Tab-separated table of C-alpha atoms in Angstrom:
chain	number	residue	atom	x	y	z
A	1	UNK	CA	-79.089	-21.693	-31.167
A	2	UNK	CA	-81.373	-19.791	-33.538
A	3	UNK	CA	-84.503	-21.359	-34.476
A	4	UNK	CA	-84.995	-22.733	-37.643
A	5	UNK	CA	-88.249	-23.779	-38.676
A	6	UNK	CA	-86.408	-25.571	-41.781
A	7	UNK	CA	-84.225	-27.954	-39.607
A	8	UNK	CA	-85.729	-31.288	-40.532
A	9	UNK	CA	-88.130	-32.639	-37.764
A	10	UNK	CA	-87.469	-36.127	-38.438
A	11	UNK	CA	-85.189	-39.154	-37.549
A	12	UNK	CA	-81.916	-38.231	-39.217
A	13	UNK	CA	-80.756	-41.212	-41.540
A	14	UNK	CA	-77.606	-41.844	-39.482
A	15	UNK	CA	-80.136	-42.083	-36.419
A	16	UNK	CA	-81.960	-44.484	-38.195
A	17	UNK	CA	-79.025	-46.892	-38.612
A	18	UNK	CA	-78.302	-46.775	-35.141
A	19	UNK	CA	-81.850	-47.618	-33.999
A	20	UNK	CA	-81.486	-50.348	-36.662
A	21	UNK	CA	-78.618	-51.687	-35.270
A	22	UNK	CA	-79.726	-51.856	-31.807
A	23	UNK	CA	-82.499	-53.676	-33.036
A	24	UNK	CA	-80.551	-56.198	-34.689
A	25	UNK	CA	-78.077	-56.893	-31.186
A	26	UNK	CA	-81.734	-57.154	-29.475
A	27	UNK	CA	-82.915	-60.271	-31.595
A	28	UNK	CA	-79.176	-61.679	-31.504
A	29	UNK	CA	-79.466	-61.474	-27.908
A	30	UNK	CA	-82.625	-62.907	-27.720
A	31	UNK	CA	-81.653	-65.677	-29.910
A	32	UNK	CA	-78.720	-66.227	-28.108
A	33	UNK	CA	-80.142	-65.347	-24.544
A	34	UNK	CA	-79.648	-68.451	-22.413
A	35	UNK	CA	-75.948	-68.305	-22.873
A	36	UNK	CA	-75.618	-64.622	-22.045
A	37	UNK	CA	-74.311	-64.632	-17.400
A	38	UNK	CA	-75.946	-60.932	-18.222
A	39	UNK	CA	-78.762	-60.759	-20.969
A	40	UNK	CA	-80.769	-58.882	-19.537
A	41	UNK	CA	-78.352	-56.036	-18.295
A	42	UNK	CA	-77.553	-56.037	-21.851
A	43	UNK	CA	-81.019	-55.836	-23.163
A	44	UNK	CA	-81.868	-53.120	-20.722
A	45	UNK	CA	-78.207	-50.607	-22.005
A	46	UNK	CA	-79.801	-51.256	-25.450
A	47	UNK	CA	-83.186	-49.600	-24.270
A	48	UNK	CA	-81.119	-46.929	-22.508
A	49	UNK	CA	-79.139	-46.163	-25.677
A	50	UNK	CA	-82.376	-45.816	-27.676
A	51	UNK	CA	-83.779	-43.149	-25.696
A	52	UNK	CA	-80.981	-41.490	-25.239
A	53	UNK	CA	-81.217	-41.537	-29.065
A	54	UNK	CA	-84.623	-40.468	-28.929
A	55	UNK	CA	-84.871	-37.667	-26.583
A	56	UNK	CA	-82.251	-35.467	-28.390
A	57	UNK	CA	-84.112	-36.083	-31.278
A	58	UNK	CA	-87.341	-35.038	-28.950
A	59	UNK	CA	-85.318	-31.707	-27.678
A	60	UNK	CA	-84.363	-30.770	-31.110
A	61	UNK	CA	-87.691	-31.191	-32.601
A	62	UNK	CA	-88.922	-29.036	-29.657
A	63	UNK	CA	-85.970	-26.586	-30.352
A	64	UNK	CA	-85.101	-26.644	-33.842
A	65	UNK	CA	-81.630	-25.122	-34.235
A	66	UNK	CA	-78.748	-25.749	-36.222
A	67	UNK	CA	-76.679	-26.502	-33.268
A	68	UNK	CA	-78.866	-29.069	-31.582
A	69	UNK	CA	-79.153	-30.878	-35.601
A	70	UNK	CA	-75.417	-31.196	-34.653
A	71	UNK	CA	-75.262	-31.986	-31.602
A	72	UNK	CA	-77.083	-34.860	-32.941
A	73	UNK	CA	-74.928	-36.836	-34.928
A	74	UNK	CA	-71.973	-36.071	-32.671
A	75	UNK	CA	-73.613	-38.099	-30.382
A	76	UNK	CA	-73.966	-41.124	-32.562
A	77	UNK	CA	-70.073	-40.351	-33.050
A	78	UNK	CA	-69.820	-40.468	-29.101
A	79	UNK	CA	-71.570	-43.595	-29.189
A	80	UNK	CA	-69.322	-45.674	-31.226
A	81	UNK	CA	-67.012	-46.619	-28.572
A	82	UNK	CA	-69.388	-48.046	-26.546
A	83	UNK	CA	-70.994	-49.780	-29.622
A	84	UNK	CA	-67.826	-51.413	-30.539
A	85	UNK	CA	-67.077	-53.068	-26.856
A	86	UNK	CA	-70.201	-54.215	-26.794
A	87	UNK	CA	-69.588	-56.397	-30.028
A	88	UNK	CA	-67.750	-58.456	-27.578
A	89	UNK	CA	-70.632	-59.097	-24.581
A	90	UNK	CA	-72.219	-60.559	-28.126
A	91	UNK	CA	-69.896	-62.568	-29.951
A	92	UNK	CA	-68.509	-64.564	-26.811
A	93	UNK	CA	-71.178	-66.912	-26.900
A	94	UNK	CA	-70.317	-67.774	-30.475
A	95	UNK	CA	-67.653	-70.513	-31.045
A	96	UNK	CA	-64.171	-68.789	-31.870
A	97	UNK	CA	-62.432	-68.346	-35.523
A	98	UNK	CA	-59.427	-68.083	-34.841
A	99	UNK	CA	-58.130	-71.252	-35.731
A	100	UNK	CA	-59.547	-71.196	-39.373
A	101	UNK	CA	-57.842	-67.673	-40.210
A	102	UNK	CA	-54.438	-68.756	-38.277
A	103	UNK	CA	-54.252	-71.525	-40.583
A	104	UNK	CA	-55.620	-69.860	-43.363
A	105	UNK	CA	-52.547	-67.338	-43.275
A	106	UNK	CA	-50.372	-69.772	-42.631
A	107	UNK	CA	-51.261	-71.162	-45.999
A	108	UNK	CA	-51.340	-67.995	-47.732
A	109	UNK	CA	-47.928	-66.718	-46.678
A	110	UNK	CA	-46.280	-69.841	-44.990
A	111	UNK	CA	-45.760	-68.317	-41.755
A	112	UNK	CA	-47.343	-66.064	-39.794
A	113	UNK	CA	-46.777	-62.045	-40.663
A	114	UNK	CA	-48.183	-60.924	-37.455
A	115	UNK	CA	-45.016	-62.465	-35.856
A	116	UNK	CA	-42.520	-62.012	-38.367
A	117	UNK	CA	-43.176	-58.626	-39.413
A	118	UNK	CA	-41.879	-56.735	-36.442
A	119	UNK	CA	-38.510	-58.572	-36.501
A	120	UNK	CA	-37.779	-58.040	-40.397
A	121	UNK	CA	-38.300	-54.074	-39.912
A	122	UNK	CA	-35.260	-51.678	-37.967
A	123	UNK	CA	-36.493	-51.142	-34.676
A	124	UNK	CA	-36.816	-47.304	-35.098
A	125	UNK	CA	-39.929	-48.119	-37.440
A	126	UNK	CA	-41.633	-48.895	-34.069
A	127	UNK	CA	-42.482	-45.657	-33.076
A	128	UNK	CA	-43.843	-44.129	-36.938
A	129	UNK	CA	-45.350	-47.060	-37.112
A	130	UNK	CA	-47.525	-46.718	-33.333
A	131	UNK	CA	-48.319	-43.273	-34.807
A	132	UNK	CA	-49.799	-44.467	-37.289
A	133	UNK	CA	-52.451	-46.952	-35.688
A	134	UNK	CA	-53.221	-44.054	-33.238
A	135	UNK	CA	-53.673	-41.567	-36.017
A	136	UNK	CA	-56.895	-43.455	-36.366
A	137	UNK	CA	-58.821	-41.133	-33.959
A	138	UNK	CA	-57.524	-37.523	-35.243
A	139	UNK	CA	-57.872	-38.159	-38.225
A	140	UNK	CA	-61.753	-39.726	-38.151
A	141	UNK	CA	-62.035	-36.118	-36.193
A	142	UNK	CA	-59.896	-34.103	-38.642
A	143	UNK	CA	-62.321	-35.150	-41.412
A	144	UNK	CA	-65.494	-34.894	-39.709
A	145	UNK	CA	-64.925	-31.433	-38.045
A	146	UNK	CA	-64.152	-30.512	-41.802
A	147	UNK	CA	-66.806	-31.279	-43.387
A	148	UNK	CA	-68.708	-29.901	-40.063
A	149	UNK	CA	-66.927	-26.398	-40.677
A	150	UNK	CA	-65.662	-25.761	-44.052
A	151	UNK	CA	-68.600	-28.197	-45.959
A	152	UNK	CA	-71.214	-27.785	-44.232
A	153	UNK	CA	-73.706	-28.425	-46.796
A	154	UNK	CA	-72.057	-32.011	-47.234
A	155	UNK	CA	-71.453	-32.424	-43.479
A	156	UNK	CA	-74.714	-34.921	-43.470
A	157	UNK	CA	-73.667	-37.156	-46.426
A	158	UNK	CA	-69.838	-37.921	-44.429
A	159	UNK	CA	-71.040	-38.371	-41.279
A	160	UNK	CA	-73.856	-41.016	-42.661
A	161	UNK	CA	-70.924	-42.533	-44.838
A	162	UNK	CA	-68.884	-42.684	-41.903
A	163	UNK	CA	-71.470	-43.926	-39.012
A	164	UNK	CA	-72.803	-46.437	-41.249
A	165	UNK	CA	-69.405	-47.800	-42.086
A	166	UNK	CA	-68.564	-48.438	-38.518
A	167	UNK	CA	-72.154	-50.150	-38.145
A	168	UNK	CA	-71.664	-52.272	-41.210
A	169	UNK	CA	-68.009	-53.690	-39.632
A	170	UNK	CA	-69.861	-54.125	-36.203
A	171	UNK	CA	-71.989	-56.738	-37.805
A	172	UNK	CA	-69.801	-58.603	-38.788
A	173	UNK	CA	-67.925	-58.825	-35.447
A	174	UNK	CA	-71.305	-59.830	-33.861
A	175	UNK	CA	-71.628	-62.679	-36.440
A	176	UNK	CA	-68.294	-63.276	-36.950
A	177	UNK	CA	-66.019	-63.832	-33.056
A	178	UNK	CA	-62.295	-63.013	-34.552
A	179	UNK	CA	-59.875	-62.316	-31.890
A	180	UNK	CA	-56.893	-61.436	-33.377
A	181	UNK	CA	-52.787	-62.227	-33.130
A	182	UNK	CA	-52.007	-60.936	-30.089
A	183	UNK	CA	-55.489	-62.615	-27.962
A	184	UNK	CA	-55.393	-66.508	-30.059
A	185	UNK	CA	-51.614	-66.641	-30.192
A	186	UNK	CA	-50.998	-65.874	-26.250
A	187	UNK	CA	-53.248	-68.628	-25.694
A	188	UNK	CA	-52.296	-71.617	-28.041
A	189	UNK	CA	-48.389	-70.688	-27.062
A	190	UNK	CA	-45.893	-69.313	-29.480
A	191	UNK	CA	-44.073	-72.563	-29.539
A	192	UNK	CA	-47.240	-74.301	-31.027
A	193	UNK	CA	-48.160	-71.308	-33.273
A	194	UNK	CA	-44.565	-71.380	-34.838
A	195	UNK	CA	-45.265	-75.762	-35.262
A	196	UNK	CA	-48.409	-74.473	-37.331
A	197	UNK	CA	-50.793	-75.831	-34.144
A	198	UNK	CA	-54.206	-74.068	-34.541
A	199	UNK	CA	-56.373	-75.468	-31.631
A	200	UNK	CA	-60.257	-74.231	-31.660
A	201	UNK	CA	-60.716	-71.500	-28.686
A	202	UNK	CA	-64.468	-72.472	-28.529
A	203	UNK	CA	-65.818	-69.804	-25.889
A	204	UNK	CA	-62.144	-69.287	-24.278
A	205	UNK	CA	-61.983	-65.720	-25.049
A	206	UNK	CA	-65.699	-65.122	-22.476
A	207	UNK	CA	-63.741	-65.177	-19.303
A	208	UNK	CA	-59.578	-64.541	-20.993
A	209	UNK	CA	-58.410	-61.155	-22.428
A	210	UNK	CA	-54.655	-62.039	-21.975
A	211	UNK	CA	-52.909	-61.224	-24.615
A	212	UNK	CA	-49.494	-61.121	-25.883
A	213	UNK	CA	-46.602	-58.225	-25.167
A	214	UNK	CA	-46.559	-55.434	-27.763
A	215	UNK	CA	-43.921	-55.724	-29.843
A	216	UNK	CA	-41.603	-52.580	-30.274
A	217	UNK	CA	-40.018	-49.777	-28.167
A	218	UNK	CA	-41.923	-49.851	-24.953
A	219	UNK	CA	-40.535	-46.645	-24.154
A	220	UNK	CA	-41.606	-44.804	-27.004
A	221	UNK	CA	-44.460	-42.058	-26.586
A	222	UNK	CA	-46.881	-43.596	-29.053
A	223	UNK	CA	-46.392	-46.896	-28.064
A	224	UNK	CA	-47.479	-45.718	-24.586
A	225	UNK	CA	-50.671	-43.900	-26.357
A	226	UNK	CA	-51.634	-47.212	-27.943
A	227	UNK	CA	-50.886	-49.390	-25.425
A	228	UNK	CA	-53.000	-46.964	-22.987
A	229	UNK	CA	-55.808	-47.271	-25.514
A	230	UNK	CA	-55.609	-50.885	-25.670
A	231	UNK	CA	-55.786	-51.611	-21.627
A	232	UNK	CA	-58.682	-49.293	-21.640
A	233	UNK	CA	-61.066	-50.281	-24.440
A	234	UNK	CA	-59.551	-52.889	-26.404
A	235	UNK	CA	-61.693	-56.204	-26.009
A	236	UNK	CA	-61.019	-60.034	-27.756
A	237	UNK	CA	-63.616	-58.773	-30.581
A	238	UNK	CA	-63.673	-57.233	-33.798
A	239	UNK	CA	-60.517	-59.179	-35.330
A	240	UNK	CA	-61.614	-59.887	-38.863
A	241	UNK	CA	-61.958	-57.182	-41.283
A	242	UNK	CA	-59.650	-54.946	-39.710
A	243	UNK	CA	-62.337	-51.921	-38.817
A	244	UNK	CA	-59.106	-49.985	-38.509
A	245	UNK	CA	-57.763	-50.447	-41.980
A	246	UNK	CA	-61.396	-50.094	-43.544
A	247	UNK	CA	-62.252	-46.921	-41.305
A	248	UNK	CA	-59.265	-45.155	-42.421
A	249	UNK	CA	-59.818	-46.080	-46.030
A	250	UNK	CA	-63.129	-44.510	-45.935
A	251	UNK	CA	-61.486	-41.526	-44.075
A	252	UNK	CA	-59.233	-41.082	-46.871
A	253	UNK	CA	-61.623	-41.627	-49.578
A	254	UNK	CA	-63.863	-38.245	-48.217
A	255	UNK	CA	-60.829	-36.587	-47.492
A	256	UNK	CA	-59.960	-37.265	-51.218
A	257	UNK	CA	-63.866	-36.511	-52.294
A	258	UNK	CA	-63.426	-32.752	-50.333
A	259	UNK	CA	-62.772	-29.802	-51.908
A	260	UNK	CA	-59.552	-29.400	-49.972
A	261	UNK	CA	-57.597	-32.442	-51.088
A	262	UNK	CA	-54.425	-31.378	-49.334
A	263	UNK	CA	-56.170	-32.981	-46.405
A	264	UNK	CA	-55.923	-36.732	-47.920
A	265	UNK	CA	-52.434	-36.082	-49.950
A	266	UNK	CA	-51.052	-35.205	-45.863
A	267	UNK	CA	-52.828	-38.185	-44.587
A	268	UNK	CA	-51.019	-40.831	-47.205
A	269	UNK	CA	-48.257	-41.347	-45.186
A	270	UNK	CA	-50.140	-42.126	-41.290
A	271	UNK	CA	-52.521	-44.112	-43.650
A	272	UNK	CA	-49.764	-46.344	-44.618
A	273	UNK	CA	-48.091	-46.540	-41.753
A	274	UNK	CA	-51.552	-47.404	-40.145
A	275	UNK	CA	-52.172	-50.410	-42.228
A	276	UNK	CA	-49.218	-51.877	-41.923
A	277	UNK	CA	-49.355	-51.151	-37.939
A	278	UNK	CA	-52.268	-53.470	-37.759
A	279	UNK	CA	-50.224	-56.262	-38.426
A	280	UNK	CA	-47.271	-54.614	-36.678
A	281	UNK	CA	-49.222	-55.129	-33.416
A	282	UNK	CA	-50.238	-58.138	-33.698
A	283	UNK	CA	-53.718	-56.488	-33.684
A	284	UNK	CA	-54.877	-58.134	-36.651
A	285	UNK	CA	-53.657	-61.246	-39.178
A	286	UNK	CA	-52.719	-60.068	-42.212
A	287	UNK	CA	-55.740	-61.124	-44.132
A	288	UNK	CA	-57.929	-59.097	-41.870
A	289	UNK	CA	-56.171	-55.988	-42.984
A	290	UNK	CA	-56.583	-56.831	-46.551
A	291	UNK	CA	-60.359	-57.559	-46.077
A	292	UNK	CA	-60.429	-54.621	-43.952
A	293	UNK	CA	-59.079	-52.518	-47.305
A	294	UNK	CA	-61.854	-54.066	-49.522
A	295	UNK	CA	-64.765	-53.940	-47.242
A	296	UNK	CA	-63.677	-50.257	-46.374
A	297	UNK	CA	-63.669	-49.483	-49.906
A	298	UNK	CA	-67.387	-51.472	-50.712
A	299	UNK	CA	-68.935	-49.612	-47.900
A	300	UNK	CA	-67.652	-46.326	-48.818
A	301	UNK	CA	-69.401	-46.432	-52.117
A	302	UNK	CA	-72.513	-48.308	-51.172
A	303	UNK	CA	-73.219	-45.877	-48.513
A	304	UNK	CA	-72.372	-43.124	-50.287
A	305	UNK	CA	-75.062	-44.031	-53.347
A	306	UNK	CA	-77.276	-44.939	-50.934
A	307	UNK	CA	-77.548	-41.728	-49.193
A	308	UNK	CA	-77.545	-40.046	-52.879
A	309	UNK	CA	-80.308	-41.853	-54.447
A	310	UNK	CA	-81.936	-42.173	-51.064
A	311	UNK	CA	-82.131	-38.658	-51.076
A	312	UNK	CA	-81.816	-39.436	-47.360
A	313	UNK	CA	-80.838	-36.704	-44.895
């Protein structure tokens, strides 16, 4: 809580993005306003999110410290969850997708891997394979809190990396309403999925979030975790590219691009089994996990040179 008179005084570039991006869902939902029940609830939490934004930015320019710089960005970190569920009160009005990637995979593979892939594996995969789609959130905070302590000098250029990957794969959820396996498939009917029926959801998905039974051991401890995850933040949204796979890629990539890269060579294995457990799921269609790989690896390096040669901070 020392003061430091060289903490920088301005925005942060991370806290830039965010104000960007909250910018952006404004004019969507202004665009889109007259099919929103509750536009203007949502206009007003974007408001509220900027100034909460704003006036720890305002306290730490007040009170320069290096604690309050970090405090800072964990708060755009803190932020994400709410950023990503809110994808959804902005994609519903657009007309669903779901039918052109169903099909689309269907032509691809010839059936539908979401459905088949849990049968063709031994049933004690289920559990590695829930750890792995968990292992998501420890090991986004295993990387960060890294950097935070041991590279603290390159703590900035992750945590932009990172933030602005999640915001670049939440704009293309707003623009692009993917629902995934387990949401399109429990309502079209397994019985017409399996006759290669693909029937347009239009704005189905505004007022449904059935979905379909998780597929594995019910009774394991990680399937419990993610199923427990699911019921409590998992919305009809943010389908196609799998942030999950692309998120973890990017984790991986810093972990690889620290100085300690025991970190990513222990990781390799709850990466894997994390890709594949989209699918597993029934999370994601296959092609959103191989999207998910590409756009995670495109963002990792565009963000990264852009913070370089930005010289941004």
């Amino acid at each position: 809580m020392k003061i430091d008179k060289s903490s920088p005084r301005g925005f942060l570039a991370a806290e830039v993005l965010a104000l960007t991006y909250l910018l952006f869902t404004v004019l969507m939902l202004l665009f889109t306003y007259t099919s929103h029940p509750d536009g203007l609830s949502l206009l007003v939490a974007r408001f509220q999110v900027a100034a909460i934004i704003c006036a720890v930015w305002w306290i730490h320019y007040m009170l320069p410290c290096r604690f309050l710089l970090y405090v800072r960005v964990l708060l755009l970190g803190a932020l994400l969850s709410w950023f990503y569920a809110d994808t959804y009160s902005l994609n519903q009005v657009l007309p669903n997708l779901d039918h052109l990637f169903a099909s689309y995979e269907q032509e691809l593979f010839g059936y539908q891997p979401s459905l088949e892939l849990y049968k063709a594996l031994p049933s004690w995969m289920s559990e590695p394979i829930y750890l792995g789609y968990w292992s998501l959130y420890p090991m986004v905070g295993l990387v960060f809190f890294y950097y935070l302590i041991c590279e603290r000098e390159r703590f900035f250029r992750a945590s932009f990396v990172l933030l602005a990957t999640f915001y670049g794969f939440y704009v293309i959820f707003d623009l692009i309403p993917v629902v995934g396996p387990t949401f399109y498939f429990e309502y079209v009917g397994l019985s017409g999925i399996r006759e290669g029926i693909f029937p347009e959801a239009g704005t189905h998905f505004m007022t449904s979030q059935a979905c379909l039974p998780s597929p594995g051991d019910s009774k394991g401890f990680f399937y419990g975790l993610v199923k427990a995850a699911q019921e409590t933040g998992e919305f009809p949204t943010g389908a196609f590219p799998s942030s999950h796979v692309g998120c973890a890629t990017v984790m991986m990539l810093l972990a690889f691009a620290s100085k300690r890269k025991v970190i990513a060579i222990c990781l390799i294995p709850l990466y894997i089994l994390l890709c594949v457990a989209t699918v597993y799921i029934q999370a994601h269609y296959a092609i959103d996990a191989i999207v998910g790989f590409f756009t995670g690896v495109s963002f990792y390096f565009i963000f990264d040179l852009l913070y370089k040669y930005g010289k941004l901070r």
